[in-house]
Short mmCIF file of N, CA, C and O in Angstrom, two decimals:
data_model
loop_
_atom_site.label_atom_id
_atom_site.label_comp_id
_atom_site.label_asym_id
_atom_site.label_seq_id
_atom_site.Cartn_x
_atom_site.Cartn_y
_atom_site.Cartn_z
N TRP A 1 -4.00 -24.95 -0.27
CA TRP A 1 -3.56 -25.47 -0.98
C TRP A 1 -1.86 -26.27 -0.28
O TRP A 1 -1.32 -25.43 1.25
N PRO A 2 -2.15 -26.89 -0.41
CA PRO A 2 -0.63 -28.07 0.78
C PRO A 2 0.42 -27.58 0.49
O PRO A 2 1.50 -26.80 -0.58
N LYS A 3 1.13 -26.99 1.87
CA LYS A 3 2.53 -26.44 1.73
C LYS A 3 3.73 -27.02 1.19
O LYS A 3 3.64 -28.30 1.39
N GLY A 4 4.26 -26.33 0.33
CA GLY A 4 5.90 -27.05 -0.61
C GLY A 4 4.91 -27.52 -2.12
O GLY A 4 6.12 -27.72 -2.55
N VAL A 5 4.19 -27.16 -2.03
CA VAL A 5 3.59 -27.76 -4.21
C VAL A 5 2.66 -26.49 -4.41
O VAL A 5 2.17 -25.80 -4.23
N PRO A 6 4.06 -26.34 -5.30
CA PRO A 6 3.43 -25.17 -6.64
C PRO A 6 2.55 -25.32 -6.48
O PRO A 6 1.94 -26.19 -7.62
N LEU A 7 1.52 -23.53 -6.83
CA LEU A 7 0.46 -24.09 -8.09
C LEU A 7 0.46 -23.99 -9.54
O LEU A 7 1.55 -23.80 -9.73
N PRO A 8 -0.45 -24.58 -9.77
CA PRO A 8 -0.78 -24.78 -11.48
C PRO A 8 -0.72 -23.53 -11.53
O PRO A 8 0.00 -22.19 -11.82
N VAL A 9 -0.31 -23.30 -13.28
CA VAL A 9 0.44 -22.18 -14.23
C VAL A 9 -1.47 -21.51 -14.14
O VAL A 9 -1.18 -19.71 -14.26
N LEU A 10 -1.80 -21.79 -14.74
CA LEU A 10 -3.44 -21.35 -14.56
C LEU A 10 -4.47 -21.65 -13.77
O LEU A 10 -4.71 -22.82 -13.95
N MET A 11 -4.39 -20.74 -12.88
CA MET A 11 -6.19 -21.27 -12.32
C MET A 11 -7.11 -20.14 -12.51
O MET A 11 -6.70 -18.73 -12.43
N LYS A 12 -8.44 -21.20 -12.70
CA LYS A 12 -9.88 -19.67 -12.59
C LYS A 12 -10.53 -19.85 -11.12
O LYS A 12 -10.58 -20.72 -10.87
N LEU A 13 -10.85 -18.81 -10.71
CA LEU A 13 -11.85 -19.01 -9.67
C LEU A 13 -13.60 -19.19 -9.70
O LEU A 13 -14.06 -18.73 -11.45
N ASN A 14 -14.28 -20.45 -9.68
CA ASN A 14 -15.15 -20.15 -10.37
C ASN A 14 -15.63 -19.46 -9.49
O ASN A 14 -18.01 -19.52 -9.98
N GLN A 15 -16.33 -18.22 -9.13
CA GLN A 15 -17.20 -17.53 -8.57
C GLN A 15 -16.61 -15.93 -8.18
O GLN A 15 -15.32 -15.63 -8.45
N GLN A 16 -17.44 -14.82 -7.92
CA GLN A 16 -16.93 -14.23 -7.80
C GLN A 16 -16.13 -13.75 -6.15
O GLN A 16 -16.79 -14.38 -5.47
N VAL A 17 -14.86 -12.79 -5.70
CA VAL A 17 -14.68 -12.60 -4.49
C VAL A 17 -14.70 -11.50 -3.98
O VAL A 17 -14.74 -10.42 -4.79
N ALA A 18 -14.97 -11.00 -3.13
CA ALA A 18 -15.16 -9.59 -2.58
C ALA A 18 -14.25 -9.05 -1.34
O ALA A 18 -13.76 -10.07 -0.73
N LEU A 19 -13.27 -8.44 -1.82
CA LEU A 19 -11.87 -8.23 -1.37
C LEU A 19 -12.22 -7.41 0.00
O LEU A 19 -12.57 -6.67 -0.24
N LYS A 20 -12.06 -7.61 1.42
CA LYS A 20 -12.28 -7.07 1.90
C LYS A 20 -10.85 -6.01 2.06
O LYS A 20 -9.81 -5.44 1.58
N LYS A 21 -11.08 -4.55 3.18
CA LYS A 21 -9.61 -3.69 2.68
C LYS A 21 -8.68 -3.75 3.47
O LYS A 21 -8.25 -4.87 4.72
N GLY A 22 -7.61 -3.63 2.88
CA GLY A 22 -6.32 -4.15 2.85
C GLY A 22 -6.03 -5.56 2.64
O GLY A 22 -5.01 -5.89 2.59
N ALA A 23 -6.71 -6.42 1.97
CA ALA A 23 -6.34 -7.78 1.59
C ALA A 23 -5.68 -7.63 0.28
O ALA A 23 -4.94 -6.50 -0.74
N LEU A 24 -4.30 -9.08 0.39
CA LEU A 24 -3.43 -8.90 -0.40
C LEU A 24 -3.60 -9.73 -1.69
O LEU A 24 -4.35 -10.47 -1.62
N VAL A 25 -3.31 -9.19 -3.24
CA VAL A 25 -3.24 -9.99 -4.05
C VAL A 25 -2.36 -10.46 -4.27
O VAL A 25 -1.02 -9.04 -4.25
N PRO A 26 -2.00 -11.57 -5.18
CA PRO A 26 -0.57 -12.04 -5.17
C PRO A 26 0.11 -11.19 -6.03
O PRO A 26 -0.72 -10.52 -7.59
N SER A 27 1.47 -11.16 -6.35
CA SER A 27 1.73 -10.86 -8.09
C SER A 27 1.37 -11.51 -9.13
O SER A 27 1.39 -12.43 -9.46
N GLU A 28 1.22 -10.88 -10.70
CA GLU A 28 0.58 -11.01 -11.25
C GLU A 28 0.07 -11.97 -11.61
O GLU A 28 -0.38 -12.72 -12.20
N THR A 29 -1.64 -11.73 -10.72
CA THR A 29 -2.51 -11.78 -11.13
C THR A 29 -3.44 -11.39 -12.02
O THR A 29 -3.25 -9.59 -11.66
N ASP A 30 -3.90 -11.48 -12.09
CA ASP A 30 -5.27 -10.97 -13.78
C ASP A 30 -6.44 -10.85 -13.10
O ASP A 30 -7.38 -11.97 -12.40
N VAL A 31 -6.51 -9.84 -12.23
CA VAL A 31 -8.21 -8.99 -11.47
C VAL A 31 -8.15 -8.51 -12.97
O VAL A 31 -8.45 -7.83 -13.64
N VAL A 32 -9.97 -9.05 -12.59
CA VAL A 32 -10.96 -8.61 -13.64
C VAL A 32 -12.57 -8.33 -12.91
O VAL A 32 -12.70 -8.79 -12.09
N LEU A 33 -12.39 -7.12 -12.87
CA LEU A 33 -13.52 -6.24 -12.78
C LEU A 33 -14.44 -6.62 -13.31
O LEU A 33 -15.26 -7.16 -13.95
N PRO A 34 -16.26 -5.99 -12.23
CA PRO A 34 -17.52 -6.35 -12.63
C PRO A 34 -18.11 -5.33 -13.60
O PRO A 34 -17.33 -4.68 -14.01
N GLY A 35 -18.22 -6.39 -14.49
CA GLY A 35 -19.30 -4.78 -16.12
C GLY A 35 -18.48 -4.28 -17.31
O GLY A 35 -18.66 -3.54 -17.55
N GLY A 36 -17.48 -5.20 -16.74
CA GLY A 36 -15.55 -4.78 -18.19
C GLY A 36 -14.63 -3.19 -17.47
O GLY A 36 -14.48 -3.68 -18.48
N ALA A 37 -15.68 -3.37 -16.39
CA ALA A 37 -14.69 -2.16 -15.99
C ALA A 37 -12.99 -2.47 -15.90
O ALA A 37 -12.79 -3.24 -15.77
N VAL A 38 -12.92 -1.54 -16.87
CA VAL A 38 -10.56 -0.84 -16.75
C VAL A 38 -10.14 -0.36 -15.41
O VAL A 38 -9.12 -1.01 -15.34
N MET A 39 -10.63 0.39 -14.54
CA MET A 39 -10.89 0.78 -13.47
C MET A 39 -10.82 1.03 -13.10
O MET A 39 -12.23 1.54 -13.26
N VAL A 40 -10.92 1.34 -11.46
CA VAL A 40 -11.41 2.01 -9.81
C VAL A 40 -11.17 3.01 -9.14
O VAL A 40 -10.12 2.10 -8.80
N ASP A 41 -12.10 3.88 -9.46
CA ASP A 41 -11.26 4.71 -8.29
C ASP A 41 -11.66 4.57 -6.86
O ASP A 41 -12.84 4.62 -6.08
N LEU A 42 -10.40 4.27 -5.97
CA LEU A 42 -10.91 3.37 -4.50
C LEU A 42 -10.93 4.56 -4.07
O LEU A 42 -10.79 4.79 -2.51
N ARG A 43 -10.32 6.30 -4.20
CA ARG A 43 -10.24 7.23 -3.16
C ARG A 43 -10.91 7.89 -3.94
O ARG A 43 -10.58 8.55 -5.66
N PRO A 44 -11.38 9.15 -3.31
CA PRO A 44 -12.56 10.40 -4.01
C PRO A 44 -11.29 11.58 -4.11
O PRO A 44 -10.45 10.84 -4.02
N ARG A 45 -11.99 11.76 -5.39
CA ARG A 45 -11.94 13.63 -5.77
C ARG A 45 -11.81 14.34 -5.60
O ARG A 45 -13.64 14.61 -4.98
N ASP A 46 -11.65 16.10 -4.93
CA ASP A 46 -11.63 16.72 -5.12
C ASP A 46 -11.90 17.56 -5.99
O ASP A 46 -12.46 17.75 -6.95
N GLY A 47 -12.52 18.45 -6.12
CA GLY A 47 -13.31 19.88 -6.53
C GLY A 47 -11.96 19.85 -7.67
O GLY A 47 -12.52 20.57 -8.70
N ASP A 48 -10.36 19.62 -7.40
CA ASP A 48 -9.72 19.92 -8.46
C ASP A 48 -9.26 19.11 -9.29
O ASP A 48 -8.14 18.73 -9.75
N ASP A 49 -10.27 17.81 -9.70
CA ASP A 49 -10.27 16.85 -9.62
C ASP A 49 -8.41 15.46 -9.34
O ASP A 49 -8.10 15.41 -9.99
N ALA A 50 -8.22 16.19 -8.18
CA ALA A 50 -6.92 15.40 -7.79
C ALA A 50 -7.33 14.82 -6.19
O ALA A 50 -8.43 14.26 -5.87
N GLN A 51 -6.78 13.50 -6.83
CA GLN A 51 -6.88 11.91 -5.45
C GLN A 51 -5.58 11.59 -4.93
O GLN A 51 -4.58 11.64 -5.79
N GLY A 52 -6.38 11.40 -3.54
CA GLY A 52 -4.78 10.70 -2.84
C GLY A 52 -4.27 11.77 -2.21
O GLY A 52 -2.75 11.55 -2.52
N ARG A 53 -4.57 13.06 -1.86
CA ARG A 53 -3.97 14.07 -1.68
C ARG A 53 -3.07 13.43 -0.55
O ARG A 53 -3.73 13.02 0.50
N MET A 54 -1.28 13.66 0.71
CA MET A 54 -1.46 13.82 1.27
C MET A 54 -1.24 15.10 2.30
O MET A 54 -1.05 15.59 1.58
N LEU A 55 -1.77 14.93 3.96
CA LEU A 55 -2.25 15.69 4.40
C LEU A 55 -1.27 15.27 5.46
O LEU A 55 -1.39 15.05 6.55
N ALA A 56 -0.47 16.08 5.59
CA ALA A 56 -0.02 16.78 7.19
C ALA A 56 -0.95 16.07 8.09
O ALA A 56 -2.10 16.69 8.86
N LEU A 57 -0.75 15.19 8.96
CA LEU A 57 -1.25 15.58 10.70
C LEU A 57 -0.94 16.01 11.47
O LEU A 57 -1.82 16.09 12.69
N ALA A 58 0.19 16.81 11.23
CA ALA A 58 0.10 18.11 12.78
C ALA A 58 0.54 19.52 11.69
O ALA A 58 1.07 19.09 10.72
N PRO A 59 0.57 20.52 12.51
CA PRO A 59 0.10 22.12 11.67
C PRO A 59 1.71 22.44 12.15
O PRO A 59 2.81 21.89 12.40
N MET A 60 2.34 23.14 11.15
CA MET A 60 3.68 23.47 10.85
C MET A 60 3.88 23.90 12.60
O MET A 60 2.81 24.93 12.74
N LEU A 61 5.48 24.18 12.42
CA LEU A 61 6.25 24.51 14.05
C LEU A 61 4.98 26.11 13.28
O LEU A 61 6.51 26.92 12.51
N ALA A 62 5.49 27.00 14.39
CA ALA A 62 5.36 28.69 14.52
C ALA A 62 6.88 29.46 14.26
O ALA A 62 7.77 28.50 15.01
N ALA A 63 7.10 31.15 13.94
CA ALA A 63 8.10 30.98 13.64
C ALA A 63 8.76 31.33 15.04
O ALA A 63 8.48 31.73 15.80
N GLY A 64 10.24 30.80 14.94
CA GLY A 64 11.06 30.72 16.22
C GLY A 64 10.57 29.79 17.08
O GLY A 64 12.07 29.49 18.39
N SER A 65 10.23 29.18 16.79
CA SER A 65 9.84 27.58 18.18
C SER A 65 11.15 25.88 17.39
O SER A 65 11.77 26.41 16.60
N GLN A 66 11.40 25.62 18.57
CA GLN A 66 12.39 24.88 18.60
C GLN A 66 12.07 23.60 18.51
O GLN A 66 10.83 22.85 18.57
N SER A 67 12.84 22.74 18.01
CA SER A 67 12.05 21.60 16.99
C SER A 67 13.63 20.61 17.52
O SER A 67 14.47 20.87 18.17
N TRP A 68 13.23 18.59 17.37
CA TRP A 68 14.12 18.11 18.08
C TRP A 68 14.22 17.44 17.35
O TRP A 68 13.05 16.69 16.74
N ASP A 69 15.09 16.35 17.06
CA ASP A 69 15.36 14.65 16.35
C ASP A 69 16.29 13.68 17.30
O ASP A 69 16.89 14.45 17.67
N LEU A 70 15.69 12.36 17.44
CA LEU A 70 16.33 11.66 18.05
C LEU A 70 17.41 10.94 17.07
O LEU A 70 15.98 9.85 16.31
N ARG A 71 17.55 10.28 17.27
CA ARG A 71 18.34 9.23 16.59
C ARG A 71 18.84 8.11 16.96
O ARG A 71 20.07 8.14 17.74
N LEU A 72 18.42 6.41 17.32
CA LEU A 72 18.88 5.56 17.92
C LEU A 72 19.54 4.79 17.18
O LEU A 72 19.31 4.21 15.91
N VAL A 73 21.16 4.37 16.86
CA VAL A 73 21.79 3.66 16.48
C VAL A 73 22.22 2.02 17.21
O VAL A 73 22.82 2.07 18.09
N ALA A 74 22.10 1.23 16.86
CA ALA A 74 22.15 0.16 17.10
C ALA A 74 23.06 -1.20 16.32
O ALA A 74 23.05 -1.38 15.06
N GLY A 75 24.55 -2.09 16.90
CA GLY A 75 25.23 -2.98 15.76
C GLY A 75 26.36 -2.29 16.07
O GLY A 75 27.07 -2.34 17.10
N ALA A 76 27.51 -3.71 16.10
CA ALA A 76 28.16 -3.66 15.53
C ALA A 76 29.64 -2.27 14.73
O ALA A 76 30.36 -2.02 15.63
N ASP A 77 28.86 -1.76 14.39
CA ASP A 77 29.55 -0.97 13.51
C ASP A 77 28.60 0.60 13.66
O ASP A 77 27.82 1.00 12.64
N THR A 78 28.96 1.03 15.11
CA THR A 78 27.33 2.08 15.49
C THR A 78 27.75 3.84 13.67
O THR A 78 27.26 4.47 14.03
N SER A 79 29.11 3.66 13.72
CA SER A 79 29.52 5.00 12.39
C SER A 79 29.42 4.64 11.10
O SER A 79 28.62 5.24 10.34
N ALA A 80 28.45 4.02 10.79
CA ALA A 80 28.56 3.03 9.51
C ALA A 80 26.74 3.62 9.38
O ALA A 80 26.10 2.92 7.84
N ALA A 81 26.42 3.79 10.30
CA ALA A 81 24.34 4.59 10.07
C ALA A 81 24.40 5.97 9.60
O ALA A 81 24.98 5.85 8.99
N ASP A 82 23.12 5.46 8.47
CA ASP A 82 23.21 6.14 7.33
C ASP A 82 21.89 7.09 7.79
O ASP A 82 20.87 5.92 7.69
N ASN A 83 21.46 7.84 7.32
CA ASN A 83 20.07 8.92 7.94
C ASN A 83 18.66 8.54 6.97
O ASN A 83 18.35 8.49 6.00
#
């Protein structure tokens, strides 16, 4: 599509498009799924029917362990930095 030319109000593809992982779909796009499906589960469910759990990447620190934090600030007003 030429740069600077607004898109038409209504556009429709004349063929199916398979989106790859990480593909971006523009806002207000009407996505029609095959077979009249309303929704597709993109992540598998576990035995408790939970989907998309966030798992820790590393184990918690053992009791009595020490941890540290590093805060870097740059700019004109370094006192205005907010965590």
